[in-house]
GROMACS .gro file of C-alpha atoms in nm:
model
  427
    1UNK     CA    1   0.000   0.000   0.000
    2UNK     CA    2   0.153   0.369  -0.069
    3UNK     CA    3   0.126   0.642   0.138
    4UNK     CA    4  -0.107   0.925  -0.143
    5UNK     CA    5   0.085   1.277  -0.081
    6UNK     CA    6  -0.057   1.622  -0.278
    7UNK     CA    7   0.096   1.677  -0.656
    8UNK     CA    8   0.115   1.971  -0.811
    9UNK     CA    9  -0.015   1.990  -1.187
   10UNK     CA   10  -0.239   1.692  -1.394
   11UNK     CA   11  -0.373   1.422  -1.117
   12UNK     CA   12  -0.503   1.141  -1.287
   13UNK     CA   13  -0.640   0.927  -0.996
   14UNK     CA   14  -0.424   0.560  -1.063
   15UNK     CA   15  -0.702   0.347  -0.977
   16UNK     CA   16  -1.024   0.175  -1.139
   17UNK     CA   17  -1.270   0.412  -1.045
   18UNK     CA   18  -1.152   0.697  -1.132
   19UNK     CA   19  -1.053   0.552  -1.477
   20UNK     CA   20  -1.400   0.451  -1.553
   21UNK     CA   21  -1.518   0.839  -1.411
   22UNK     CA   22  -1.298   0.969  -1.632
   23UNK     CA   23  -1.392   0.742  -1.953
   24UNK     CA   24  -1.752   0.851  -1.882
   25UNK     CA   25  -1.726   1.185  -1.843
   26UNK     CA   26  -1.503   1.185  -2.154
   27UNK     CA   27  -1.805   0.967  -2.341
   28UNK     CA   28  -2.079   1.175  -2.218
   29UNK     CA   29  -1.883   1.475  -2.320
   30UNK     CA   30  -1.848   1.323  -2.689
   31UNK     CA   31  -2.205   1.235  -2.712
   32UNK     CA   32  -2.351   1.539  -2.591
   33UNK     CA   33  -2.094   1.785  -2.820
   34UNK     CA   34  -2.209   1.559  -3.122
   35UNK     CA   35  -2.579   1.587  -3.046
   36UNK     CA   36  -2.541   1.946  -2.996
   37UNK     CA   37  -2.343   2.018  -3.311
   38UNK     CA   38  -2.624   1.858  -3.515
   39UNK     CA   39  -2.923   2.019  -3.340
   40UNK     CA   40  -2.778   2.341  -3.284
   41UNK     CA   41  -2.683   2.546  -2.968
   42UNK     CA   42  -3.016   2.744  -2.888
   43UNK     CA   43  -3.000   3.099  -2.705
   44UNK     CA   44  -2.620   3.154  -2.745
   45UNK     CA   45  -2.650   3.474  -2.522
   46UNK     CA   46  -2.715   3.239  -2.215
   47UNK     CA   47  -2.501   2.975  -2.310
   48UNK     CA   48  -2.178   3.197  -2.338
   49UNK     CA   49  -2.253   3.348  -2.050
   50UNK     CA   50  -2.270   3.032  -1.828
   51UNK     CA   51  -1.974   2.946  -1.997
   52UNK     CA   52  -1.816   3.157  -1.900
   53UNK     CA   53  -1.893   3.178  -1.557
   54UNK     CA   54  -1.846   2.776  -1.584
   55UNK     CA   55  -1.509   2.834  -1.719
   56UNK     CA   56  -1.368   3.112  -1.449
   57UNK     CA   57  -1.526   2.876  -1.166
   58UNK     CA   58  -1.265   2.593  -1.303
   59UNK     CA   59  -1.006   2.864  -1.355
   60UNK     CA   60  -1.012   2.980  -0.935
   61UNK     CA   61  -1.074   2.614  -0.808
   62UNK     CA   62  -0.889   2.543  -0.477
   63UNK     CA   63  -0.859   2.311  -0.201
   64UNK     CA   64  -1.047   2.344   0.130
   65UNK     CA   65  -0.928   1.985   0.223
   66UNK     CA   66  -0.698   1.694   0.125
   67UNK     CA   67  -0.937   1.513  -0.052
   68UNK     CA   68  -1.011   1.685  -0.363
   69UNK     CA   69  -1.063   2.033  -0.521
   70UNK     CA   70  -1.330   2.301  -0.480
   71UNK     CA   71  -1.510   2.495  -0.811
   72UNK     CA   72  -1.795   2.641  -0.589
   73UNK     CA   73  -1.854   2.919  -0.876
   74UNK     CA   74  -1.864   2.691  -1.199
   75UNK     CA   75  -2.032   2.440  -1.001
   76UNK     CA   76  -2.305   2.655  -0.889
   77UNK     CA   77  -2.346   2.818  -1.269
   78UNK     CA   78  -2.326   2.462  -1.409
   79UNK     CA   79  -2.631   2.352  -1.220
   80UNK     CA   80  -2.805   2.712  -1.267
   81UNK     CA   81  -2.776   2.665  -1.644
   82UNK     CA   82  -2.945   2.315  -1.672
   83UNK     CA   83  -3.247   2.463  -1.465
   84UNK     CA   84  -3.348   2.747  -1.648
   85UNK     CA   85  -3.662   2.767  -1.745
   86UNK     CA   86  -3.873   3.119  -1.773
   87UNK     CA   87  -3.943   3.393  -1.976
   88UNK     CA   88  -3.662   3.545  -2.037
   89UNK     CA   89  -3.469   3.242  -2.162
   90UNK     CA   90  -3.650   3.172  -2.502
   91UNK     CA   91  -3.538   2.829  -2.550
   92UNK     CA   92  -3.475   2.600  -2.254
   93UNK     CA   93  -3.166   2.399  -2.307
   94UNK     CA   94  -3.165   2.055  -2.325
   95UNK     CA   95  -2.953   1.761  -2.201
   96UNK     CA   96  -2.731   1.791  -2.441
   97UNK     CA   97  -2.629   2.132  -2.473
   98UNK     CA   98  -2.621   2.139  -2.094
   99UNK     CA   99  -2.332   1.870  -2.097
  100UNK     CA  100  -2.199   2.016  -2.404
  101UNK     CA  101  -2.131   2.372  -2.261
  102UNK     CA  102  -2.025   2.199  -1.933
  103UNK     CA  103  -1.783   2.015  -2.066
  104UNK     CA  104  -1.634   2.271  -2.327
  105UNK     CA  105  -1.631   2.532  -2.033
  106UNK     CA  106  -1.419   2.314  -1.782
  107UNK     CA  107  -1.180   2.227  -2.083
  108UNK     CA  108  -1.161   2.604  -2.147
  109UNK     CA  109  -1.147   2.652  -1.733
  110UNK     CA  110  -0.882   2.438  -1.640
  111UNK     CA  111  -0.634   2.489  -1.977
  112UNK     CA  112  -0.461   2.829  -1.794
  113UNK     CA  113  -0.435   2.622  -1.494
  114UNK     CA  114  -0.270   2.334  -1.691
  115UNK     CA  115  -0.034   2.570  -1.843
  116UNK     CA  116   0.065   2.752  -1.552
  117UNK     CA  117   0.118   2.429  -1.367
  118UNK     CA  118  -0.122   2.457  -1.076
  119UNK     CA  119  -0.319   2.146  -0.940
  120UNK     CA  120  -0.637   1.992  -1.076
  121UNK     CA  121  -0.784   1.719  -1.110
  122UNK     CA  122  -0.979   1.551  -1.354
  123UNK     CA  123  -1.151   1.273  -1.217
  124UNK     CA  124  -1.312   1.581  -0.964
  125UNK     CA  125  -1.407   1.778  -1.249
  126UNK     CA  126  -1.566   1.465  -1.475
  127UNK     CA  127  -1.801   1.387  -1.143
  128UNK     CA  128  -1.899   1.755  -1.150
  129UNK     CA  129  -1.968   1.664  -1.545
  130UNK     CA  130  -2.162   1.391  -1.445
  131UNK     CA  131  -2.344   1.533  -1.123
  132UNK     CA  132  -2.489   1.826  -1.343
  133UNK     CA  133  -2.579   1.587  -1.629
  134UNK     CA  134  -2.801   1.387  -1.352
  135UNK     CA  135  -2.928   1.703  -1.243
  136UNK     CA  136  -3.018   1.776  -1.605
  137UNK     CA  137  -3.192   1.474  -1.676
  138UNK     CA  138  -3.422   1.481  -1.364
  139UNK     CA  139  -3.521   1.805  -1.457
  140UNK     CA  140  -3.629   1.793  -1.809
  141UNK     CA  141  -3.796   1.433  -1.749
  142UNK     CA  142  -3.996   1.555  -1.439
  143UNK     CA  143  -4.051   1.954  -1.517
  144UNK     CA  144  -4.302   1.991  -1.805
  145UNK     CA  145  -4.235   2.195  -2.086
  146UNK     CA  146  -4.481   2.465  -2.039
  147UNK     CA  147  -4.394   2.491  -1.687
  148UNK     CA  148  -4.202   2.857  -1.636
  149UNK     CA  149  -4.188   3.131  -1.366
  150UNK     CA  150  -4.498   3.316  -1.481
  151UNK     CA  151  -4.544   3.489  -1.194
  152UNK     CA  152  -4.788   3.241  -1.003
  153UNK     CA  153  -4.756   2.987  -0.741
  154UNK     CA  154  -4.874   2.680  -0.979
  155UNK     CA  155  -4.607   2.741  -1.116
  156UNK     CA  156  -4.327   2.833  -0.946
  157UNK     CA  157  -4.406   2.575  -0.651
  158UNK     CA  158  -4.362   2.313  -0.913
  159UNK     CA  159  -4.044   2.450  -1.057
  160UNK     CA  160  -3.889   2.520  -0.700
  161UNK     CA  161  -3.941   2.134  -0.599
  162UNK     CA  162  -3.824   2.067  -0.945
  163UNK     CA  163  -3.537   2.211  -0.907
  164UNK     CA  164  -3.465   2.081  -0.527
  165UNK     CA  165  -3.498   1.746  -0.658
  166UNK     CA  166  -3.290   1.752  -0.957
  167UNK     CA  167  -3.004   1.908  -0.718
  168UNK     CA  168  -3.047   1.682  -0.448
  169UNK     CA  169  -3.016   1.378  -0.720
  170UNK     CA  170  -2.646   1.548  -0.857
  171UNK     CA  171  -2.536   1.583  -0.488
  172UNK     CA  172  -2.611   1.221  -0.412
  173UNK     CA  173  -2.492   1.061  -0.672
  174UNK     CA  174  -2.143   1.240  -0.632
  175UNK     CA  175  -2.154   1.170  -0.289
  176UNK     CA  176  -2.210   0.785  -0.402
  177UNK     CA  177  -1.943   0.819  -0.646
  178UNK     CA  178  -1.735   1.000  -0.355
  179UNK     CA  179  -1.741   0.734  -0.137
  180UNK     CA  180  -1.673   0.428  -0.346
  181UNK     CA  181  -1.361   0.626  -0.464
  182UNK     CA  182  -1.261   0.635  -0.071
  183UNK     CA  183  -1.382   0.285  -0.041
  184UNK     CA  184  -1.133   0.191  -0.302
  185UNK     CA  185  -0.848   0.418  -0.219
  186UNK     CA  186  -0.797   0.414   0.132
  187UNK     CA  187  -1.020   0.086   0.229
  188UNK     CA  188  -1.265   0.242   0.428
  189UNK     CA  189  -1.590   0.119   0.451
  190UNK     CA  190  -1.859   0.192   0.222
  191UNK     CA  191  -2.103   0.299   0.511
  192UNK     CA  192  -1.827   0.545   0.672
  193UNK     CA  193  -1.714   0.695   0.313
  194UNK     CA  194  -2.063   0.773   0.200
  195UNK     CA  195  -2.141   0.947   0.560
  196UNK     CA  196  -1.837   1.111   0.564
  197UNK     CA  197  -1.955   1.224   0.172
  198UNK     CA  198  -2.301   1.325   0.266
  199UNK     CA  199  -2.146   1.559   0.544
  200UNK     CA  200  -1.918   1.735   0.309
  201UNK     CA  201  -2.250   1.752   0.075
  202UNK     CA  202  -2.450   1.887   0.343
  203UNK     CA  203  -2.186   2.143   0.421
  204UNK     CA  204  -2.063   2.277   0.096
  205UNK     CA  205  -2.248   2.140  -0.147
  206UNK     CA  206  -2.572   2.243  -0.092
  207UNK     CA  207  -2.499   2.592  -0.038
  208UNK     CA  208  -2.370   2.564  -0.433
  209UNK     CA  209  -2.685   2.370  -0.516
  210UNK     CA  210  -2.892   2.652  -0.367
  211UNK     CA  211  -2.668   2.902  -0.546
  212UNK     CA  212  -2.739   2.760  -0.858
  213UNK     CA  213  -3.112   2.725  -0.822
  214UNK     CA  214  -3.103   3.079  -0.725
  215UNK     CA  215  -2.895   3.186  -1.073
  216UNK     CA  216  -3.117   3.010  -1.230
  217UNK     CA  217  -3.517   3.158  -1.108
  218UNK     CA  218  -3.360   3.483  -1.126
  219UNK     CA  219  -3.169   3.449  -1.482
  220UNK     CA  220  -3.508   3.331  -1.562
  221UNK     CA  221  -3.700   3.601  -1.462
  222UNK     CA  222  -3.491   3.904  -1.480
  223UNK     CA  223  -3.234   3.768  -1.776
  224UNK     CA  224  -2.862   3.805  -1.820
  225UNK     CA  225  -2.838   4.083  -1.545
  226UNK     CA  226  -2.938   3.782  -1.273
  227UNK     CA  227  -2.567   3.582  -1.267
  228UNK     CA  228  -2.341   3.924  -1.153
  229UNK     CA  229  -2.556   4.001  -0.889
  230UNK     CA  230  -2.635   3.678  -0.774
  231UNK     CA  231  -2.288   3.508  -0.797
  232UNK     CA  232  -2.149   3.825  -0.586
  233UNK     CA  233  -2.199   3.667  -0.201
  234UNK     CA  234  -2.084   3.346  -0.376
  235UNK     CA  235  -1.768   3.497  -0.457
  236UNK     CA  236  -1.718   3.647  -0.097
  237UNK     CA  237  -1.757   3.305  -0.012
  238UNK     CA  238  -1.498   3.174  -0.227
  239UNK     CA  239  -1.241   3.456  -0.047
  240UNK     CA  240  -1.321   3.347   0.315
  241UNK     CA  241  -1.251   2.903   0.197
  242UNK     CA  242  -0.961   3.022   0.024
  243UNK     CA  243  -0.826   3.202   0.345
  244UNK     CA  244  -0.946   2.934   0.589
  245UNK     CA  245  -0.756   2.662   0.329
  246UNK     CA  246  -0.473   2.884   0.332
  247UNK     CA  247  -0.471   2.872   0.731
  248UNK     CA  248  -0.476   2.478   0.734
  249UNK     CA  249  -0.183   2.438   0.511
  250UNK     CA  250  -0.006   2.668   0.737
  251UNK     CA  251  -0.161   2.465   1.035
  252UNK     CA  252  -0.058   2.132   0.922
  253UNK     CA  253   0.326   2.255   0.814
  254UNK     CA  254   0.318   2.391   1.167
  255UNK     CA  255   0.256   2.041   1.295
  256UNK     CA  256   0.480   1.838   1.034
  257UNK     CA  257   0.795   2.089   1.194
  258UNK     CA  258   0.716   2.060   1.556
  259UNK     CA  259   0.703   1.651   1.490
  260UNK     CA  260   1.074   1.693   1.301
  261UNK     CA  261   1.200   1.814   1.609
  262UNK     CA  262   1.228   1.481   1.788
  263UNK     CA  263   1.422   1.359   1.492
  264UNK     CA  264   1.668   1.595   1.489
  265UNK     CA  265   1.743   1.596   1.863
  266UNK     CA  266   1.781   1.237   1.815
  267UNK     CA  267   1.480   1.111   1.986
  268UNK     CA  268   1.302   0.922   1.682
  269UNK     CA  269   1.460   0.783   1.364
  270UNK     CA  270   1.435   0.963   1.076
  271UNK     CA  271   1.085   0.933   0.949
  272UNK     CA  272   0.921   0.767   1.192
  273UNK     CA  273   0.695   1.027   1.317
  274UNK     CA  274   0.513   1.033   0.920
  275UNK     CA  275   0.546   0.650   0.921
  276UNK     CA  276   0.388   0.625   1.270
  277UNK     CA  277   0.120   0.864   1.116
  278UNK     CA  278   0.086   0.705   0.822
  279UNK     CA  279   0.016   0.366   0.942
  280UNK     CA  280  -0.226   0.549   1.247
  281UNK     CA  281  -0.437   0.700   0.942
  282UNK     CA  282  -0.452   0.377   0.768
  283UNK     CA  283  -0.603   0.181   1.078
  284UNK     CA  284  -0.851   0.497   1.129
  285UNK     CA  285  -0.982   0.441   0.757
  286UNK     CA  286  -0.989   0.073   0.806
  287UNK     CA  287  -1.250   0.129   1.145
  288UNK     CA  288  -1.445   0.379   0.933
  289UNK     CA  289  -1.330   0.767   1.159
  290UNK     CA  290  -1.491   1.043   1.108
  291UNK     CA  291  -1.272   1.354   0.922
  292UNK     CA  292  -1.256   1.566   1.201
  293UNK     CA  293  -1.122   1.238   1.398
  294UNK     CA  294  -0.956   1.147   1.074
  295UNK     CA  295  -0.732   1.471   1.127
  296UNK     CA  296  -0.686   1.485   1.523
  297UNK     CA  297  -0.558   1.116   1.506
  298UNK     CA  298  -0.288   1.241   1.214
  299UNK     CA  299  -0.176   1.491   1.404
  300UNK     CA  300  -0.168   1.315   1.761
  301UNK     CA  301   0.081   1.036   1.608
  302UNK     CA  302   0.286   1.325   1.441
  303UNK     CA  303   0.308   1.442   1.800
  304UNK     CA  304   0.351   1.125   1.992
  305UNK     CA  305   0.676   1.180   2.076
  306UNK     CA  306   0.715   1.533   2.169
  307UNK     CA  307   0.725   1.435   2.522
  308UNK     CA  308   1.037   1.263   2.524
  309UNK     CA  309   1.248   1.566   2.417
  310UNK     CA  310   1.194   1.574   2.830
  311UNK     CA  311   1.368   1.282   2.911
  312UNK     CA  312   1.739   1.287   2.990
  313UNK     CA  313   1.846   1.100   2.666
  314UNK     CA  314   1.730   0.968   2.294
  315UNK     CA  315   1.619   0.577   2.249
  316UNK     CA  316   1.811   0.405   2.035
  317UNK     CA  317   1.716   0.425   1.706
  318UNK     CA  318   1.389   0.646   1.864
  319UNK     CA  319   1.289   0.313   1.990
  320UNK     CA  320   1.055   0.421   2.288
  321UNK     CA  321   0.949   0.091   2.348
  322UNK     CA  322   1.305  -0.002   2.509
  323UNK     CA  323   1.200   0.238   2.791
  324UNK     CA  324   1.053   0.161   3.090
  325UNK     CA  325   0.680   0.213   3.113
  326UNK     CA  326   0.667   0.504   3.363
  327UNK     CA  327   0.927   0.673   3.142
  328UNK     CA  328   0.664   0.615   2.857
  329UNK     CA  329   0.380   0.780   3.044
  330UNK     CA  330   0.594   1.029   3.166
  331UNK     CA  331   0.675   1.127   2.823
  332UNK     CA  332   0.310   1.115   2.712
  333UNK     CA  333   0.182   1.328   3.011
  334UNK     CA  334   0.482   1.600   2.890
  335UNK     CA  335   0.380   1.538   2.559
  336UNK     CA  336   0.047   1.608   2.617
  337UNK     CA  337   0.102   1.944   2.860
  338UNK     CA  338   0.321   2.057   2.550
  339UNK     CA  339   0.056   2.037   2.305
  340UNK     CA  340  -0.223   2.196   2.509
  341UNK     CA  341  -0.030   2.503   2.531
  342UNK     CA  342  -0.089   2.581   2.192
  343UNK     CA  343  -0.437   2.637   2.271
  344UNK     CA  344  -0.640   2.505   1.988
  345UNK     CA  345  -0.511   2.115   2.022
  346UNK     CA  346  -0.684   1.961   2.321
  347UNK     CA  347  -0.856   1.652   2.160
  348UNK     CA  348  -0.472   1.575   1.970
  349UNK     CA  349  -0.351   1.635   2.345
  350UNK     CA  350  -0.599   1.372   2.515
  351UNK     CA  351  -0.496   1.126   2.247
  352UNK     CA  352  -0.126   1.192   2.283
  353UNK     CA  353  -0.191   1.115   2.725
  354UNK     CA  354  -0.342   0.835   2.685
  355UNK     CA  355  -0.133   0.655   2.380
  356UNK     CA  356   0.102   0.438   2.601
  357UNK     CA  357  -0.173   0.327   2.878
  358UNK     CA  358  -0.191  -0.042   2.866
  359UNK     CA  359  -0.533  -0.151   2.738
  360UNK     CA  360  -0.625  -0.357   2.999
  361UNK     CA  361  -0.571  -0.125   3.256
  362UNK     CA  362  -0.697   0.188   3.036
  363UNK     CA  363  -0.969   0.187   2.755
  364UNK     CA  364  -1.103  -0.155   2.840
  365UNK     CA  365  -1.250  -0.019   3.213
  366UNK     CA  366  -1.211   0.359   3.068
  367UNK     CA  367  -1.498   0.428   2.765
  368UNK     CA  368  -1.347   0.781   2.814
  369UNK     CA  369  -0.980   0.700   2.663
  370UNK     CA  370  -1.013   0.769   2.317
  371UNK     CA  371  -0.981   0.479   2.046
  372UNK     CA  372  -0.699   0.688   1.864
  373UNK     CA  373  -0.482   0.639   2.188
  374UNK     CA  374  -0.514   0.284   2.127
  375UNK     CA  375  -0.435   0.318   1.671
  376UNK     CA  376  -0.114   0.544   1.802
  377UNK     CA  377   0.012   0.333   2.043
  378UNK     CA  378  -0.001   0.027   1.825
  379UNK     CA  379   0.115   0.201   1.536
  380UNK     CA  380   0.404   0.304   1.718
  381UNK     CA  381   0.439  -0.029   1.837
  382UNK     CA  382   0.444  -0.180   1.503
  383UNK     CA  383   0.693   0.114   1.341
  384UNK     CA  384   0.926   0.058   1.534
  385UNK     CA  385   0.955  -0.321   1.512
  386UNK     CA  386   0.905  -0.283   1.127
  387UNK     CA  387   1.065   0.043   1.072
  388UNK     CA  388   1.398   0.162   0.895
  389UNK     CA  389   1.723  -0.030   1.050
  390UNK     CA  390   1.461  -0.272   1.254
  391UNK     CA  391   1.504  -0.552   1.068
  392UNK     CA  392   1.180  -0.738   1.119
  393UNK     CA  393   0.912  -0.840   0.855
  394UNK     CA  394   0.552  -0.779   0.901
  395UNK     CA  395   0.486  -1.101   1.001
  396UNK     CA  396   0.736  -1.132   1.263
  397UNK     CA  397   0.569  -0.784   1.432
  398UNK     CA  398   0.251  -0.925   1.444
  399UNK     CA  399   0.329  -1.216   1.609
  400UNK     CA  400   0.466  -0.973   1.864
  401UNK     CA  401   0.227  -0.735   1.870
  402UNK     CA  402  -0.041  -1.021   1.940
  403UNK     CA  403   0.113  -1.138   2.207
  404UNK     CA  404   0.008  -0.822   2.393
  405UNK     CA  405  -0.358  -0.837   2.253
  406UNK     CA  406  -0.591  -0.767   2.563
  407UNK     CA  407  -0.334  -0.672   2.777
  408UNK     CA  408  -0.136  -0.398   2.660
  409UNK     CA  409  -0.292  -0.365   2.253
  410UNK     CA  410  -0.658  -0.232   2.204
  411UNK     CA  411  -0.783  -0.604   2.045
  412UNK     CA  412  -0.989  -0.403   1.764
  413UNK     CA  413  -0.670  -0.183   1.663
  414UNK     CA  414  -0.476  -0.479   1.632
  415UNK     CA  415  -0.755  -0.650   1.429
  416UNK     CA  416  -0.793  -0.367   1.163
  417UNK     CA  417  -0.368  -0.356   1.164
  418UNK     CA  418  -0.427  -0.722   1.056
  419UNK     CA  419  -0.631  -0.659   0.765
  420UNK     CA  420  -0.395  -0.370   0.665
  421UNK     CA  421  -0.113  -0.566   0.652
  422UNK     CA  422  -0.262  -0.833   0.468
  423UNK     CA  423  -0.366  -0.603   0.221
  424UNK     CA  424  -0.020  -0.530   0.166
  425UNK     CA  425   0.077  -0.195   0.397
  426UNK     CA  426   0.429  -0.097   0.360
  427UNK     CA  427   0.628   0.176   0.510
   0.00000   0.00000   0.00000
């Protein structure tokens, strides 16, 4: 198993899923550009000016996780174009077009970004493709023709649950798509990847859904001079994710150098803290964490051994577990007091205080004790008997590792490392 990092430029995701994401998206796009080129584009004013929208929304994409890329602004004018339906658009578009200017719009979107080097992804942007062309569908086949903001409530009651649906149908079937990408990637279970989806749905997503149903009653209604006016909060929006992203990225470097400081005082191998946390991650997608636990659980094993930059003098080879245990827990408490300081890290500090109690004697009486103690202390455990300059296989740790099953390992932790290792984990 490898360890996924964050690439600049073209990220093709190397893995089944996203190949057959991308080979729809690319069919869909070639079906719906031929279609469109024989019927005809109808209202060009419109489409252009989605278009564009679509393609500046691709053009400012960013991160506000690990995960995958945000296009808040083309997604929001993507889903606003294949719901128009009023007065002042003469010609609903179809299917079709509606994939057909999608598509062409992200190509044009993401080219400068190509160019200039900067990250995207195209699996993320063919499941926006393919969200918007569900979206599409369910609107035309459920929204009669002669149905259009008239001014009365037949109407526009209609429309408005219309649209809801046909929203609601593109955000679930990307969060369905979503999760069996996770599923497949990081081997977390269906049930956990598609709540973990739905949350990031519920959070962002629908506030572009509802964006886009707005753009679209009021470019129905009041025409071309609805999008500006509409998309402005929307961009204010964008401002304030970009500046919280940017604070993460400074938040997790922040963590990443305060872990490298054990390794240069000579208190952990080099690497070990990012293997430790690697590993720790991989057990919290195997039993199915939450994001938010997900990230505290990261950064506790990062931190694990900040504490023993107390102690009088390095391990070994960082090898903690040649200490004796009250030198362990002393290290933990210290590591613990350390991190709390900073102010905004309690959770990562309860983890770190409890990651070398014995199981028997801590979570298994204590429902209190976080289950991330138990994936860092066995992670530990298992780094450094597998670790750089080691010298024992996989097999070999686990043998050892069970041995202290009940007693001093958390029995589900150990479990999950199991399966991970079976599936092939290396450092």
């Amino acid at each position: 198993m490898t360890i996924s990092t964050e690439t600049e430029g073209l990220d093709l995701r190397r893995s089944g899923s996203g190949m057959v994401i991308l080979l729809a998206g690319a069919v869909l796009s070639l079906a719906a550009l031929v279609m469109t080129a024989h019927r005809g584009v109808t209202a060009w004013p419109v489409a252009l000016t989605f278009g564009a929208l679509i393609a500046v929304g691709e053009m400012v994409q960013f991160r506000v996780d690990r995960s995958r890329n945000r296009a808040p602004i083309a997604t929001s004018a993507a889903l606003g174009y294949c719901l128009l339906r009023g007065p002042e658009v003469p010609v609903a578009p179809e299917v079709a077009q509606v994939v057909a200017v999608v598509a062409v719009s992200t190509a044009v979107g993401v080219l400068p970004r190509i160019i200039a080097g900067l990250w995207w992804d195209a699996v993320v942007s063919c499941r926006r493709l393919l969200s918007v062309g569900a979206a599409a569908v369910v609107f035309a086949a459920i929204a009669p023709h002669d149905l259009s903001w008239n001014g009365s409530a037949g109407h526009a009651l209609p429309l408005g649950g219309t649209m809801l649906l046909a929203v609601c149908s593109a955000a679930t079937l990307d969060a369905i798509v979503g999760a069996g990408q996770a599923t497949e990637r990081h081997n977390k279970p269906f049930p956990a990847a598609l709540r973990d989806e739905l949350g990031v749905t519920a959070r962002i997503g629908m506030a572009m859904a509802i964006t886009g149903m707005l753009l679209a009653a009021g470019t129905s209604i009041a025409g071309l001079w609805a999008p500006p006016l509409v998309l402005v909060p929307l961009l204010v929006t964008q401002f304030a994710f970009r500046r919280y992203s940017s604070a993460q990225r400074t938040y997790r470097t922040t963590v990443r150098s305060m872990a490298r400081s054990t390794e240069i005082a000579g208190f952990s191998s080099p690497g070990q803290n990012a293997r430790t946390a690697a590993l720790a991650v991989a057990v919290g997608n195997d039993l199915g964490l939450t994001p938010a636990r997900m990230e505290a659980l990261e950064y506790a094993a990062l931190l694990s051994g900040v504490g023993q930059l107390a102690l009088a003098d390095p391990s070994p080879g960082g090898a903690s577990l040649l200490r004796t245990r009250a030198e362990r827990q002393r290290a933990a408490e210290i590591g613990a007091a350390v991190i709390e300081r900073s102010g905004v890290l309690d959770h990562v500090a309860e983890i770190v205080r409890h990651s070398n109690d014995p199981y028997r004697q801590g979570r298994a009486n204590n429902a209190d004790i976080p289950l991330e103690s138990g994936i860092v202390n066995v992670a530990l455990a298992y780094e450094q008997l597998v670790g750089e300059g080691s010298g024992q296989s996989p097999e070999k740790a686990m043998e050892s590792i069970g041995l202290g099953i009940g007693a001093e390992y958390d029995p589900v932790v150990v479990e999950s490392l199991r399966r991970i290792v079976g599936r092939g984990f290396r450092f």
